[in-house]
Amino acid sequence: MLYTDLLKGSPSPGGYLFYGEEDYLKQHTLKQMRQLLFPDPGMADFNRFVFSEENYTPAALSDALLSPAMMTDVKLVELSLPDGDGMKEKERTTLFETLESLAGTTDTIFVLIFPAGTFDGGTPKRPSALLRSFSKVLTPVEFPEQSDARLQKWMERHLSDYGVSLSPAVGNMIRNTVGRSMLRLSGELAKVGAYAAAHGLKEVTPDAAAAVISRTPEEDAFRLANCLLEGNRQGAYDCLSLRIRRKEDPILLMAQIIKVYTDLATAAVFREEGRDKKDFAAAFKIHEYRAGLYFRAAESADSEYFRQALEKCLEADGQLKSLSMGYVPIERLIGTL
């Protein structure tokens, strides 16, 4: 089931699994569910139970599931856990046993939420073993990454609250800079909208957007690698200088650089095997636009270059973790790539 199907009517009692790449939409859907179930917000005080890693125990969850709804027809029980892929079999079994009380329920809606990147659901044609196991006790609801067209319309609606419009070109520029996560975009759009309105603009200009939006660490790492691929070593050092000014952890930055070069090496192999960006996007469950960025970047060298670059990255990573050298291993790495 897609999230768009869940709220076509009032949600039915039972258990639901929220997974996928769009955390913003998970939060938004939960908010809509609460509004539908509790038109009087005061009813939520007695009929909404919220669990997370900090307060979840099987016994506490069982008590919430078995408690009767008070002064309304249905109660809502929410459980947010940090990592579906990393759950041990014993933990899953205990959770499933606790959820057996949902069978035939008429007064309980239970929602289990996993954040983006922590639950591999497989594909619609080939669901993962993990998803199949959870599907025995919960109805899966997927929240996939949104298309450019959907994101553009959502961004335009978001900015209309500030009395400003957004062209497709500037919308694309913002997404290219900060990424496609709606959760992150919502914060950046708030900055853009407030800035544009304060400066009397009716439409967001490229300069207005650039004045306030911030790159994600992943985008910064990709930009650093792309500068090196283009022979722009100074640009790569500029990227590093920005991270140093932010006082970011060099080990974390190195991990991001390694991931980018790993993805580029894989994209290069895909290209050499005659596979396209659609295959790459499907294999790694990323948006086709992002797959295209890596494919274009990988055009500049063969897989052997990326393999050697990755070896240098791993060597620098070892120096970072074994020696107290700050950013020096990364600075040296840039000079050799």
PDB file of N, CA, C and O in Angstrom, residues 4 66 77 87 91 143-144 203 212 216 218 222 240-241 245 254 257-258 262 279 302 309 320 322:
ATOM      1  N   THR A   4      -0.648   7.252  -0.066  1.00  0.00           N
ATOM      2  CA  THR A   4      -1.792   7.979  -0.624  1.00  0.00           C
ATOM      3  C   THR A   4      -3.086   7.182  -0.494  1.00  0.00           C
ATOM      4  O   THR A   4      -4.178   7.755  -0.533  1.00  0.00           O
ATOM      5  N   LEU A  66      -3.752  -3.436  24.692  1.00  0.00           N
ATOM      6  CA  LEU A  66      -4.889  -4.103  25.321  1.00  0.00           C
ATOM      7  C   LEU A  66      -5.803  -3.154  26.086  1.00  0.00           C
ATOM      8  O   LEU A  66      -6.917  -3.541  26.465  1.00  0.00           O
ATOM      9  N   VAL A  77      -1.810   3.823  18.736  1.00  0.00           N
ATOM     10  CA  VAL A  77      -0.551   3.448  19.373  1.00  0.00           C
ATOM     11  C   VAL A  77       0.562   3.581  18.339  1.00  0.00           C
ATOM     12  O   VAL A  77       0.500   2.967  17.271  1.00  0.00           O
ATOM     13  N   MET A  87      17.450  -4.976  13.313  1.00  0.00           N
ATOM     14  CA  MET A  87      16.757  -5.683  14.391  1.00  0.00           C
ATOM     15  C   MET A  87      17.179  -7.151  14.420  1.00  0.00           C
ATOM     16  O   MET A  87      17.249  -7.817  13.386  1.00  0.00           O
ATOM     17  N   GLU A  91      14.418  -9.978  18.666  1.00  0.00           N
ATOM     18  CA  GLU A  91      13.664  -8.740  18.891  1.00  0.00           C
ATOM     19  C   GLU A  91      12.415  -8.707  18.016  1.00  0.00           C
ATOM     20  O   GLU A  91      11.338  -8.299  18.470  1.00  0.00           O
ATOM     21  N   PHE A 143       6.486   4.930   1.816  1.00  0.00           N
ATOM     22  CA  PHE A 143       6.626   6.373   1.612  1.00  0.00           C
ATOM     23  C   PHE A 143       7.869   6.593   0.742  1.00  0.00           C
ATOM     24  O   PHE A 143       8.951   6.859   1.249  1.00  0.00           O
ATOM     25  N   PRO A 144       7.726   6.477  -0.584  1.00  0.00           N
ATOM     26  CA  PRO A 144       8.901   6.536  -1.464  1.00  0.00           C
ATOM     27  C   PRO A 144       9.388   7.960  -1.679  1.00  0.00           C
ATOM     28  O   PRO A 144       8.661   8.935  -1.403  1.00  0.00           O
ATOM     29  N   GLU A 203       8.760  36.554  -6.578  1.00  0.00           N
ATOM     30  CA  GLU A 203       9.207  35.243  -7.059  1.00  0.00           C
ATOM     31  C   GLU A 203      10.615  34.996  -6.545  1.00  0.00           C
ATOM     32  O   GLU A 203      11.439  35.912  -6.482  1.00  0.00           O
ATOM     33  N   VAL A 212      20.565  31.846   1.185  1.00  0.00           N
ATOM     34  CA  VAL A 212      20.175  31.261   2.477  1.00  0.00           C
ATOM     35  C   VAL A 212      20.215  29.735   2.544  1.00  0.00           C
ATOM     36  O   VAL A 212      20.279  29.168   3.640  1.00  0.00           O
ATOM     37  N   THR A 216      23.807  19.875   1.777  1.00  0.00           N
ATOM     38  CA  THR A 216      23.901  18.732   2.686  1.00  0.00           C
ATOM     39  C   THR A 216      25.339  18.241   2.695  1.00  0.00           C
ATOM     40  O   THR A 216      26.087  18.460   1.745  1.00  0.00           O
ATOM     41  N   GLU A 218      26.331  15.261   2.202  1.00  0.00           N
ATOM     42  CA  GLU A 218      26.481  14.359   1.060  1.00  0.00           C
ATOM     43  C   GLU A 218      26.749  15.141  -0.213  1.00  0.00           C
ATOM     44  O   GLU A 218      27.599  14.789  -1.018  1.00  0.00           O
ATOM     45  N   PHE A 222      30.059  15.079  -2.619  1.00  0.00           N
ATOM     46  CA  PHE A 222      29.960  14.820  -4.058  1.00  0.00           C
ATOM     47  C   PHE A 222      30.603  15.964  -4.845  1.00  0.00           C
ATOM     48  O   PHE A 222      31.304  15.735  -5.834  1.00  0.00           O
ATOM     49  N   LEU A 240      36.702  21.638   1.091  1.00  0.00           N
ATOM     50  CA  LEU A 240      37.264  21.192   2.366  1.00  0.00           C
ATOM     51  C   LEU A 240      37.351  22.355   3.357  1.00  0.00           C
ATOM     52  O   LEU A 240      37.044  22.200   4.542  1.00  0.00           O
ATOM     53  N   SER A 241      37.746  23.515   2.865  1.00  0.00           N
ATOM     54  CA  SER A 241      37.864  24.689   3.749  1.00  0.00           C
ATOM     55  C   SER A 241      36.531  25.025   4.401  1.00  0.00           C
ATOM     56  O   SER A 241      36.474  25.404   5.579  1.00  0.00           O
ATOM     57  N   ARG A 245      35.822  25.175   8.385  1.00  0.00           N
ATOM     58  CA  ARG A 245      35.251  26.341   9.065  1.00  0.00           C
ATOM     59  C   ARG A 245      34.038  25.949   9.904  1.00  0.00           C
ATOM     60  O   ARG A 245      33.761  26.562  10.940  1.00  0.00           O
ATOM     61  N   MET A 254      35.481  12.005   5.872  1.00  0.00           N
ATOM     62  CA  MET A 254      36.171  10.962   5.118  1.00  0.00           C
ATOM     63  C   MET A 254      35.208   9.836   4.761  1.00  0.00           C
ATOM     64  O   MET A 254      35.258   9.294   3.648  1.00  0.00           O
ATOM     65  N   ILE A 257      33.233  10.948   1.804  1.00  0.00           N
ATOM     66  CA  ILE A 257      34.035  10.911   0.574  1.00  0.00           C
ATOM     67  C   ILE A 257      34.170   9.470   0.078  1.00  0.00           C
ATOM     68  O   ILE A 257      34.048   9.193  -1.121  1.00  0.00           O
ATOM     69  N   ILE A 258      34.415   8.542   1.005  1.00  0.00           N
ATOM     70  CA  ILE A 258      34.534   7.130   0.632  1.00  0.00           C
ATOM     71  C   ILE A 258      33.236   6.641  -0.001  1.00  0.00           C
ATOM     72  O   ILE A 258      33.254   5.927  -1.016  1.00  0.00           O
ATOM     73  N   THR A 262      32.864   5.208  -3.714  1.00  0.00           N
ATOM     74  CA  THR A 262      32.323   3.861  -3.885  1.00  0.00           C
ATOM     75  C   THR A 262      31.177   3.869  -4.882  1.00  0.00           C
ATOM     76  O   THR A 262      31.103   3.019  -5.790  1.00  0.00           O
ATOM     77  N   ASP A 279      19.030   1.181 -14.312  1.00  0.00           N
ATOM     78  CA  ASP A 279      19.482  -0.014 -13.597  1.00  0.00           C
ATOM     79  C   ASP A 279      20.169   0.373 -12.295  1.00  0.00           C
ATOM     80  O   ASP A 279      19.972  -0.246 -11.249  1.00  0.00           O
ATOM     81  N   ASP A 302      37.648   5.570 -15.937  1.00  0.00           N
ATOM     82  CA  ASP A 302      37.181   4.188 -15.949  1.00  0.00           C
ATOM     83  C   ASP A 302      37.137   3.628 -14.523  1.00  0.00           C
ATOM     84  O   ASP A 302      37.550   4.286 -13.557  1.00  0.00           O
ATOM     85  N   ALA A 309      41.462   5.239  -6.661  1.00  0.00           N
ATOM     86  CA  ALA A 309      41.093   6.390  -5.825  1.00  0.00           C
ATOM     87  C   ALA A 309      40.509   5.920  -4.505  1.00  0.00           C
ATOM     88  O   ALA A 309      40.798   6.486  -3.438  1.00  0.00           O
ATOM     89  N   LEU A 320      43.596   8.834   9.487  1.00  0.00           N
ATOM     90  CA  LEU A 320      42.735   9.664  10.336  1.00  0.00           C
ATOM     91  C   LEU A 320      42.414   8.964  11.647  1.00  0.00           C
ATOM     92  O   LEU A 320      42.381   9.593  12.715  1.00  0.00           O
ATOM     93  N   SER A 322      44.067   6.426  13.097  1.00  0.00           N
ATOM     94  CA  SER A 322      45.192   5.938  13.912  1.00  0.00           C
ATOM     95  C   SER A 322      46.135   7.044  14.371  1.00  0.00           C
ATOM     96  O   SER A 322      46.899   6.865  15.311  1.00  0.00           O
TER      97      SER A 322
END
